[in-house]
PDB file of C-alpha atoms and ligand atoms in Angstrom:
ATOM      1  CA  MET A   1     -34.786  19.658 -46.264  1.00  0.00           C
ATOM      2  CA  ALA A   2     -33.230  16.359 -47.285  1.00  0.00           C
ATOM      3  CA  GLU A   3     -32.548  13.974 -44.448  1.00  0.00           C
ATOM      4  CA  LYS A   4     -28.903  13.572 -43.557  1.00  0.00           C
ATOM      5  CA  ILE A   5     -27.154  10.211 -43.444  1.00  0.00           C
ATOM      6  CA  LEU A   6     -23.767   9.755 -41.790  1.00  0.00           C
ATOM      7  CA  ILE A   7     -21.780   6.923 -43.383  1.00  0.00           C
ATOM      8  CA  VAL A   8     -19.029   5.534 -41.173  1.00  0.00           C
ATOM      9  CA  GLU A   9     -16.758   3.363 -43.289  1.00  0.00           C
ATOM     10  CA  ASP A  10     -12.978   3.281 -43.728  1.00  0.00           C
ATOM     11  CA  GLU A  11     -13.084   1.445 -47.065  1.00  0.00           C
ATOM     12  CA  ARG A  12     -13.217   4.291 -49.519  1.00  0.00           C
ATOM     13  CA  ASN A  13     -14.795   2.414 -52.398  1.00  0.00           C
ATOM     14  CA  ILE A  14     -17.675   1.178 -50.233  1.00  0.00           C
ATOM     15  CA  ALA A  15     -18.164   4.625 -48.678  1.00  0.00           C
ATOM     16  CA  SER A  16     -18.322   6.375 -52.035  1.00  0.00           C
ATOM     17  CA  PHE A  17     -20.497   3.671 -53.580  1.00  0.00           C
ATOM     18  CA  VAL A  18     -23.023   3.902 -50.725  1.00  0.00           C
ATOM     19  CA  SER A  19     -22.794   7.676 -50.809  1.00  0.00           C
ATOM     20  CA  MET A  20     -23.650   7.706 -54.514  1.00  0.00           C
ATOM     21  CA  TYR A  21     -26.751   5.571 -54.003  1.00  0.00           C
ATOM     22  CA  LEU A  22     -27.932   7.673 -51.086  1.00  0.00           C
ATOM     23  CA  LYS A  23     -27.412  10.919 -52.973  1.00  0.00           C
ATOM     24  CA  ASN A  24     -29.391   9.483 -55.874  1.00  0.00           C
ATOM     25  CA  ALA A  25     -32.151   8.747 -53.365  1.00  0.00           C
ATOM     26  CA  ARG A  26     -31.981  12.460 -52.456  1.00  0.00           C
ATOM     27  CA  TYR A  27     -30.354  12.177 -49.060  1.00  0.00           C
ATOM     28  CA  GLN A  28     -27.655  14.472 -47.789  1.00  0.00           C
ATOM     29  CA  VAL A  29     -24.513  12.488 -47.033  1.00  0.00           C
ATOM     30  CA  GLU A  30     -21.643  12.904 -44.581  1.00  0.00           C
ATOM     31  CA  ILE A  31     -18.759  10.438 -44.494  1.00  0.00           C
ATOM     32  CA  ALA A  32     -16.551   9.536 -41.531  1.00  0.00           C
ATOM     33  CA  ARG A  33     -13.460   7.362 -42.111  1.00  0.00           C
ATOM     34  CA  ASP A  34     -12.931   6.137 -38.573  1.00  0.00           C
ATOM     35  CA  GLY A  35     -14.617   5.889 -35.185  1.00  0.00           C
ATOM     36  CA  GLY A  36     -13.225   9.133 -33.824  1.00  0.00           C
ATOM     37  CA  GLU A  37     -14.445  11.115 -36.804  1.00  0.00           C
ATOM     38  CA  ALA A  38     -17.798   9.289 -36.561  1.00  0.00           C
ATOM     39  CA  LEU A  39     -18.336  10.377 -32.958  1.00  0.00           C
ATOM     40  CA  MET A  40     -17.399  13.935 -33.806  1.00  0.00           C
ATOM     41  CA  LYS A  41     -19.693  14.110 -36.843  1.00  0.00           C
ATOM     42  CA  ALA A  42     -22.556  12.348 -35.052  1.00  0.00           C
ATOM     43  CA  GLU A  43     -22.355  15.111 -32.478  1.00  0.00           C
ATOM     44  CA  ASN A  44     -21.741  18.086 -34.764  1.00  0.00           C
ATOM     45  CA  THR A  45     -23.716  17.371 -37.916  1.00  0.00           C
ATOM     46  CA  LYS A  46     -26.829  15.895 -36.234  1.00  0.00           C
ATOM     47  CA  PRO A  47     -27.506  13.145 -38.805  1.00  0.00           C
ATOM     48  CA  ASP A  48     -30.992  11.631 -39.143  1.00  0.00           C
ATOM     49  CA  LEU A  49     -29.480   8.162 -39.467  1.00  0.00           C
ATOM     50  CA  VAL A  50     -26.043   6.560 -39.147  1.00  0.00           C
ATOM     51  CA  VAL A  51     -24.748   3.741 -41.354  1.00  0.00           C
ATOM     52  CA  LEU A  52     -21.987   2.264 -39.227  1.00  0.00           C
ATOM     53  CA  ASP A  53     -19.403  -0.275 -40.325  1.00  0.00           C
ATOM     54  CA  LEU A  54     -18.371  -2.729 -37.634  1.00  0.00           C
ATOM     55  CA  MET A  55     -14.699  -2.924 -38.598  1.00  0.00           C
ATOM     56  CA  LEU A  56     -13.011   0.432 -38.216  1.00  0.00           C
ATOM     57  CA  PRO A  57      -9.313   1.248 -37.890  1.00  0.00           C
ATOM     58  CA  ASP A  58      -9.441   2.920 -34.492  1.00  0.00           C
ATOM     59  CA  ILE A  59     -12.559   2.473 -32.332  1.00  0.00           C
ATOM     60  CA  ASP A  60     -14.584  -0.710 -32.861  1.00  0.00           C
ATOM     61  CA  GLY A  61     -17.977  -0.090 -34.513  1.00  0.00           C
ATOM     62  CA  LEU A  62     -19.785  -1.621 -31.532  1.00  0.00           C
ATOM     63  CA  GLU A  63     -18.102   0.860 -29.214  1.00  0.00           C
ATOM     64  CA  VAL A  64     -18.965   3.720 -31.579  1.00  0.00           C
ATOM     65  CA  CYS A  65     -22.591   2.520 -31.509  1.00  0.00           C
ATOM     66  CA  ARG A  66     -22.582   2.394 -27.732  1.00  0.00           C
ATOM     67  CA  GLN A  67     -21.124   5.883 -27.437  1.00  0.00           C
ATOM     68  CA  ILE A  68     -23.547   7.427 -29.932  1.00  0.00           C
ATOM     69  CA  ARG A  69     -26.424   5.728 -28.096  1.00  0.00           C
ATOM     70  CA  SER A  70     -25.357   7.152 -24.765  1.00  0.00           C
ATOM     71  CA  SER A  71     -26.339  10.616 -25.943  1.00  0.00           C
ATOM     72  CA  SER A  72     -28.665  10.119 -28.921  1.00  0.00           C
ATOM     73  CA  ASP A  73     -31.585   8.066 -30.233  1.00  0.00           C
ATOM     74  CA  VAL A  74     -30.483   8.493 -33.850  1.00  0.00           C
ATOM     75  CA  PRO A  75     -31.278   5.307 -35.812  1.00  0.00           C
ATOM     76  CA  ILE A  76     -28.161   3.216 -36.469  1.00  0.00           C
ATOM     77  CA  LEU A  77     -27.820   0.638 -39.225  1.00  0.00           C
ATOM     78  CA  MET A  78     -24.719  -1.536 -38.794  1.00  0.00           C
ATOM     79  CA  LEU A  79     -22.706  -3.038 -41.635  1.00  0.00           C
ATOM     80  CA  THR A  80     -20.958  -6.269 -40.852  1.00  0.00           C
ATOM     81  CA  ALA A  81     -18.752  -8.581 -42.854  1.00  0.00           C
ATOM     82  CA  ARG A  82     -19.296 -11.764 -40.907  1.00  0.00           C
ATOM     83  CA  ASP A  83     -22.448 -13.633 -39.981  1.00  0.00           C
ATOM     84  CA  ASP A  84     -21.030 -14.311 -36.525  1.00  0.00           C
ATOM     85  CA  ASP A  85     -21.239 -10.663 -35.585  1.00  0.00           C
ATOM     86  CA  ILE A  86     -25.002 -10.540 -35.897  1.00  0.00           C
ATOM     87  CA  ASP A  87     -25.701 -11.949 -32.453  1.00  0.00           C
ATOM     88  CA  LYS A  88     -23.336  -9.433 -30.962  1.00  0.00           C
ATOM     89  CA  ILE A  89     -24.930  -6.518 -32.791  1.00  0.00           C
ATOM     90  CA  VAL A  90     -28.540  -7.284 -32.030  1.00  0.00           C
ATOM     91  CA  GLY A  91     -27.611  -8.420 -28.528  1.00  0.00           C
ATOM     92  CA  LEU A  92     -26.140  -5.059 -27.725  1.00  0.00           C
ATOM     93  CA  GLU A  93     -28.092  -3.574 -24.915  1.00  0.00           C
ATOM     94  CA  VAL A  94     -27.717  -0.212 -26.599  1.00  0.00           C
ATOM     95  CA  GLY A  95     -28.510  -1.938 -29.878  1.00  0.00           C
ATOM     96  CA  ALA A  96     -28.363  -0.895 -33.442  1.00  0.00           C
ATOM     97  CA  ASP A  97     -31.730  -0.535 -35.179  1.00  0.00           C
ATOM     98  CA  ASP A  98     -30.838  -2.820 -38.031  1.00  0.00           C
ATOM     99  CA  TYR A  99     -27.905  -4.449 -39.736  1.00  0.00           C
ATOM    100  CA  LEU A 100     -26.822  -5.608 -43.174  1.00  0.00           C
ATOM    101  CA  THR A 101     -24.216  -8.248 -43.918  1.00  0.00           C
ATOM    102  CA  LYS A 102     -21.565  -7.461 -46.527  1.00  0.00           C
ATOM    103  CA  PRO A 103     -21.657  -7.807 -49.433  1.00  0.00           C
ATOM    104  CA  PHE A 104     -25.041  -6.128 -49.592  1.00  0.00           C
ATOM    105  CA  ASN A 105     -27.240  -4.858 -52.366  1.00  0.00           C
ATOM    106  CA  PRO A 106     -27.153  -1.035 -52.217  1.00  0.00           C
ATOM    107  CA  ARG A 107     -30.820  -0.925 -53.224  1.00  0.00           C
ATOM    108  CA  GLU A 108     -31.638  -2.966 -50.155  1.00  0.00           C
ATOM    109  CA  LEU A 109     -29.606  -0.568 -48.034  1.00  0.00           C
ATOM    110  CA  VAL A 110     -31.597   2.361 -49.402  1.00  0.00           C
ATOM    111  CA  ALA A 111     -34.892   0.492 -48.849  1.00  0.00           C
ATOM    112  CA  ARG A 112     -33.999  -0.232 -45.242  1.00  0.00           C
ATOM    113  CA  ILE A 113     -32.884   3.332 -44.587  1.00  0.00           C
ATOM    114  CA  LYS A 114     -36.192   4.582 -45.956  1.00  0.00           C
ATOM    115  CA  SER A 115     -38.196   2.261 -43.743  1.00  0.00           C
ATOM    116  CA  ILE A 116     -36.157   3.078 -40.629  1.00  0.00           C
ATOM    117  CA  LEU A 117     -36.590   6.809 -41.226  1.00  0.00           C
ATOM    118  CA  ARG A 118     -40.298   6.415 -41.955  1.00  0.00           C
ATOM    119  CA  ARG A 119     -40.763   4.616 -38.673  1.00  0.00           C
ATOM    120  CA  ALA A 120     -38.692   7.181 -36.794  1.00  0.00           C
ATOM    121  CA  THR A 121     -40.842   9.992 -38.192  1.00  0.00           C
ATOM    122  CA  GLN A 122     -44.066   8.162 -37.357  1.00  0.00           C
ATOM    123  CA  THR A 123     -42.939   7.607 -33.781  1.00  0.00           C
ATOM    124  CA  GLN A 124     -42.072  11.292 -33.404  1.00  0.00           C
ATOM    125  CA  LYS A 125     -45.416  12.382 -34.839  1.00  0.00           C
ATOM    126  CA  SER A 126     -47.789  10.008 -33.141  1.00  0.00           C
ATOM    127  CA  GLY A 127     -45.825   7.661 -30.953  1.00  0.00           C
ATOM    128  CA  ARG A 128     -47.473   5.267 -28.630  1.00  0.00           C
ATOM    129  CA  PRO A 129     -49.582   6.746 -25.907  1.00  0.00           C
ATOM    130  CA  PRO A 130     -46.999   7.601 -23.255  1.00  0.00           C
ATOM    131  CA  GLU A 131     -49.054   5.953 -20.551  1.00  0.00           C
ATOM    132  CA  ALA A 132     -49.253   2.643 -22.442  1.00  0.00           C
ATOM    133  CA  VAL A 133     -48.268  -0.172 -20.117  1.00  0.00           C
ATOM    134  CA  MET A 134     -48.866  -3.875 -20.597  1.00  0.00           C
ATOM    135  CA  GLU A 135     -48.493  -6.633 -18.041  1.00  0.00           C
ATOM    136  CA  HIS A 136     -48.170 -10.323 -18.599  1.00  0.00           C
ATOM    137  CA  GLY A 137     -47.364 -12.583 -15.691  1.00  0.00           C
ATOM    138  CA  ALA A 138     -44.312 -11.170 -13.990  1.00  0.00           C
ATOM    139  CA  ILE A 139     -43.479  -8.984 -16.983  1.00  0.00           C
ATOM    140  CA  LYS A 140     -44.392  -5.331 -17.138  1.00  0.00           C
ATOM    141  CA  ILE A 141     -43.608  -3.305 -20.254  1.00  0.00           C
ATOM    142  CA  ASP A 142     -43.887   0.477 -20.297  1.00  0.00           C
ATOM    143  CA  ALA A 143     -43.937   2.064 -23.757  1.00  0.00           C
ATOM    144  CA  GLY A 144     -43.466   5.622 -22.554  1.00  0.00           C
ATOM    145  CA  ARG A 145     -40.370   4.885 -20.497  1.00  0.00           C
ATOM    146  CA  ARG A 146     -39.367   2.060 -22.825  1.00  0.00           C
ATOM    147  CA  GLU A 147     -38.787  -0.008 -19.728  1.00  0.00           C
ATOM    148  CA  VAL A 148     -39.274  -3.705 -19.089  1.00  0.00           C
ATOM    149  CA  THR A 149     -39.344  -5.248 -15.643  1.00  0.00           C
ATOM    150  CA  VAL A 150     -39.579  -8.860 -14.520  1.00  0.00           C
ATOM    151  CA  SER A 151     -40.966  -9.112 -11.000  1.00  0.00           C
ATOM    152  CA  GLY A 152     -39.992  -5.480 -10.534  1.00  0.00           C
ATOM    153  CA  ASP A 153     -36.389  -5.900 -11.715  1.00  0.00           C
ATOM    154  CA  GLN A 154     -35.479  -3.885 -14.764  1.00  0.00           C
ATOM    155  CA  VAL A 155     -34.218  -5.762 -17.821  1.00  0.00           C
ATOM    156  CA  GLN A 156     -32.208  -3.920 -20.478  1.00  0.00           C
ATOM    157  CA  LEU A 157     -33.561  -4.631 -23.932  1.00  0.00           C
ATOM    158  CA  ALA A 158     -32.212  -3.365 -27.240  1.00  0.00           C
ATOM    159  CA  PRO A 159     -34.698  -1.148 -29.125  1.00  0.00           C
ATOM    160  CA  LYS A 160     -35.834  -3.873 -31.519  1.00  0.00           C
ATOM    161  CA  GLU A 161     -36.094  -6.447 -28.725  1.00  0.00           C
ATOM    162  CA  PHE A 162     -38.383  -4.049 -26.918  1.00  0.00           C
ATOM    163  CA  ASP A 163     -40.524  -3.417 -30.012  1.00  0.00           C
ATOM    164  CA  LEU A 164     -40.717  -7.143 -30.777  1.00  0.00           C
ATOM    165  CA  LEU A 165     -41.860  -7.992 -27.244  1.00  0.00           C
ATOM    166  CA  TRP A 166     -44.409  -5.171 -27.380  1.00  0.00           C
ATOM    167  CA  GLU A 167     -45.785  -6.361 -30.718  1.00  0.00           C
ATOM    168  CA  LEU A 168     -46.171  -9.953 -29.528  1.00  0.00           C
ATOM    169  CA  LEU A 169     -47.766  -8.955 -26.225  1.00  0.00           C
ATOM    170  CA  ASP A 170     -50.050  -6.560 -28.038  1.00  0.00           C
ATOM    171  CA  HIS A 171     -51.309  -9.486 -30.159  1.00  0.00           C
ATOM    172  CA  ARG A 172     -51.364 -12.092 -27.446  1.00  0.00           C
ATOM    173  CA  GLY A 173     -53.185 -15.239 -28.392  1.00  0.00           C
ATOM    174  CA  LEU A 174     -52.389 -14.688 -32.065  1.00  0.00           C
ATOM    175  CA  VAL A 175     -49.600 -16.264 -34.063  1.00  0.00           C
ATOM    176  CA  LEU A 176     -47.452 -13.715 -35.872  1.00  0.00           C
ATOM    177  CA  THR A 177     -45.343 -14.995 -38.740  1.00  0.00           C
ATOM    178  CA  ARG A 178     -41.720 -13.955 -39.107  1.00  0.00           C
ATOM    179  CA  ASP A 179     -42.623 -11.826 -42.126  1.00  0.00           C
ATOM    180  CA  GLN A 180     -45.412 -10.101 -40.200  1.00  0.00           C
ATOM    181  CA  LEU A 181     -43.005  -9.360 -37.376  1.00  0.00           C
ATOM    182  CA  LEU A 182     -40.409  -8.034 -39.812  1.00  0.00           C
ATOM    183  CA  GLU A 183     -42.998  -5.735 -41.284  1.00  0.00           C
ATOM    184  CA  ARG A 184     -44.421  -4.526 -37.985  1.00  0.00           C
ATOM    185  CA  VAL A 185     -41.222  -4.180 -36.004  1.00  0.00           C
ATOM    186  CA  TRP A 186     -38.645  -3.434 -38.672  1.00  0.00           C
ATOM    187  CA  GLY A 187     -40.939  -1.827 -41.210  1.00  0.00           C
ATOM    188  CA  TYR A 188     -39.966  -4.034 -44.135  1.00  0.00           C
ATOM    189  CA  THR A 189     -42.607  -4.255 -46.780  1.00  0.00           C
ATOM    190  CA  PHE A 190     -40.881  -7.093 -48.612  1.00  0.00           C
ATOM    191  CA  ALA A 191     -40.049 -10.593 -47.422  1.00  0.00           C
ATOM    192  CA  GLY A 192     -36.787  -9.953 -45.657  1.00  0.00           C
ATOM    193  CA  ASP A 193     -34.139 -11.837 -43.768  1.00  0.00           C
ATOM    194  CA  THR A 194     -36.362 -13.601 -41.243  1.00  0.00           C
ATOM    195  CA  ARG A 195     -33.346 -14.842 -39.312  1.00  0.00           C
ATOM    196  CA  THR A 196     -33.283 -11.372 -37.766  1.00  0.00           C
ATOM    197  CA  VAL A 197     -36.532 -12.236 -35.993  1.00  0.00           C
ATOM    198  CA  ASP A 198     -35.177 -15.529 -34.684  1.00  0.00           C
ATOM    199  CA  VAL A 199     -32.018 -13.896 -33.366  1.00  0.00           C
ATOM    200  CA  HIS A 200     -34.059 -11.266 -31.524  1.00  0.00           C
ATOM    201  CA  VAL A 201     -36.403 -13.860 -30.025  1.00  0.00           C
ATOM    202  CA  ARG A 202     -33.346 -15.764 -28.823  1.00  0.00           C
ATOM    203  CA  GLN A 203     -32.061 -12.598 -27.155  1.00  0.00           C
ATOM    204  CA  LEU A 204     -35.440 -11.995 -25.497  1.00  0.00           C
ATOM    205  CA  ARG A 205     -35.367 -15.526 -24.103  1.00  0.00           C
ATOM    206  CA  ARG A 206     -31.840 -15.086 -22.838  1.00  0.00           C
ATOM    207  CA  LYS A 207     -32.639 -11.788 -21.144  1.00  0.00           C
ATOM    208  CA  LEU A 208     -36.092 -12.640 -19.758  1.00  0.00           C
ATOM    209  CA  GLY A 209     -35.199 -16.208 -18.808  1.00  0.00           C
ATOM    210  CA  ASP A 210     -38.035 -18.439 -17.625  1.00  0.00           C
ATOM    211  CA  GLU A 211     -40.433 -15.500 -17.712  1.00  0.00           C
ATOM    212  CA  CYS A 212     -40.106 -15.015 -21.473  1.00  0.00           C
ATOM    213  CA  PRO A 213     -43.680 -15.474 -22.748  1.00  0.00           C
ATOM    214  CA  VAL A 214     -42.750 -15.919 -26.408  1.00  0.00           C
ATOM    215  CA  ALA A 215     -43.566 -19.393 -27.725  1.00  0.00           C
ATOM    216  CA  THR A 216     -42.367 -20.838 -31.015  1.00  0.00           C
ATOM    217  CA  VAL A 217     -45.113 -22.050 -33.318  1.00  0.00           C
ATOM    218  CA  TRP A 218     -43.169 -24.478 -35.455  1.00  0.00           C
ATOM    219  CA  GLY A 219     -43.131 -23.704 -39.143  1.00  0.00           C
ATOM    220  CA  VAL A 220     -45.201 -20.555 -38.646  1.00  0.00           C
ATOM    221  CA  GLY A 221     -43.806 -17.964 -36.282  1.00  0.00           C
ATOM    222  CA  TYR A 222     -44.206 -16.834 -32.704  1.00  0.00           C
ATOM    223  CA  LYS A 223     -46.950 -16.107 -30.238  1.00  0.00           C
ATOM    224  CA  VAL A 224     -47.620 -15.105 -26.673  1.00  0.00           C
ATOM    225  CA  ALA A 225     -50.268 -17.209 -24.964  1.00  0.00           C
ATOM    226  CA  ASP A 226     -53.540 -15.539 -24.027  1.00  0.00           C
ATOM    227  CA  ASP A 227     -53.289 -16.375 -20.376  1.00  0.00           C
ATOM    228  CA  ALA A 228     -50.403 -15.115 -18.360  1.00  0.00           C
ATOM    229  CA  PRO A 229     -48.974 -17.684 -15.976  1.00  0.00           C
ATOM    230  CA  VAL A 230     -50.061 -17.158 -12.392  1.00  0.00           C
ATOM    231  CA  THR A 231     -47.197 -15.655 -10.480  1.00  0.00           C
TER     232      THR A 231
HETATM  233 CA1   CA B   1     -14.430  -1.273 -42.499  1.00  0.00          CA
END
């Protein structure tokens, strides 16, 4: 069975253009023209992935994302017209899995959808051991519950923020380049938009505050020090 993609986009030419590319890539496609229809189709047609435009005529795309997330883990790729929205999208505590800025190359959209779905399938099949827990200083990260606490207080991280923190903690003492992080956390196999990594690190620092263990290695990437601070 072909995987089903729900495209949420009010601009008809973009919706049909994206739809054509996805059908050529052998996906099933559903289209929703506004937020209300998106919520209904997300519920009724059980898509494997949602491509969600930020600017919709009725309900804001961010609100649609939040509402879908409240009942489903379906991967969501947001489309946005303005660079300024990126912080808002990745900062969402119920975050989207990925985003693309318009105008985008439809081949890149298809490539990202493939990698998101591949990762989703891998997680379903193998997943991380549910008991996997890592601690670093005051931070405790639980892969099974997908929960992060700082000194026992829970911190809400978006899915990619969680995965990024996990990846860095899992390689503590090692420097990971932005491209390595893109590949490991986002599944890109090409050199992508590394600003995504920087924006997510910024969000981690904002949310974890002084306890954020992620250090910038100038000109290279990011790392978590070997030794946790004594708390
Ligand atoms: Ca739109």
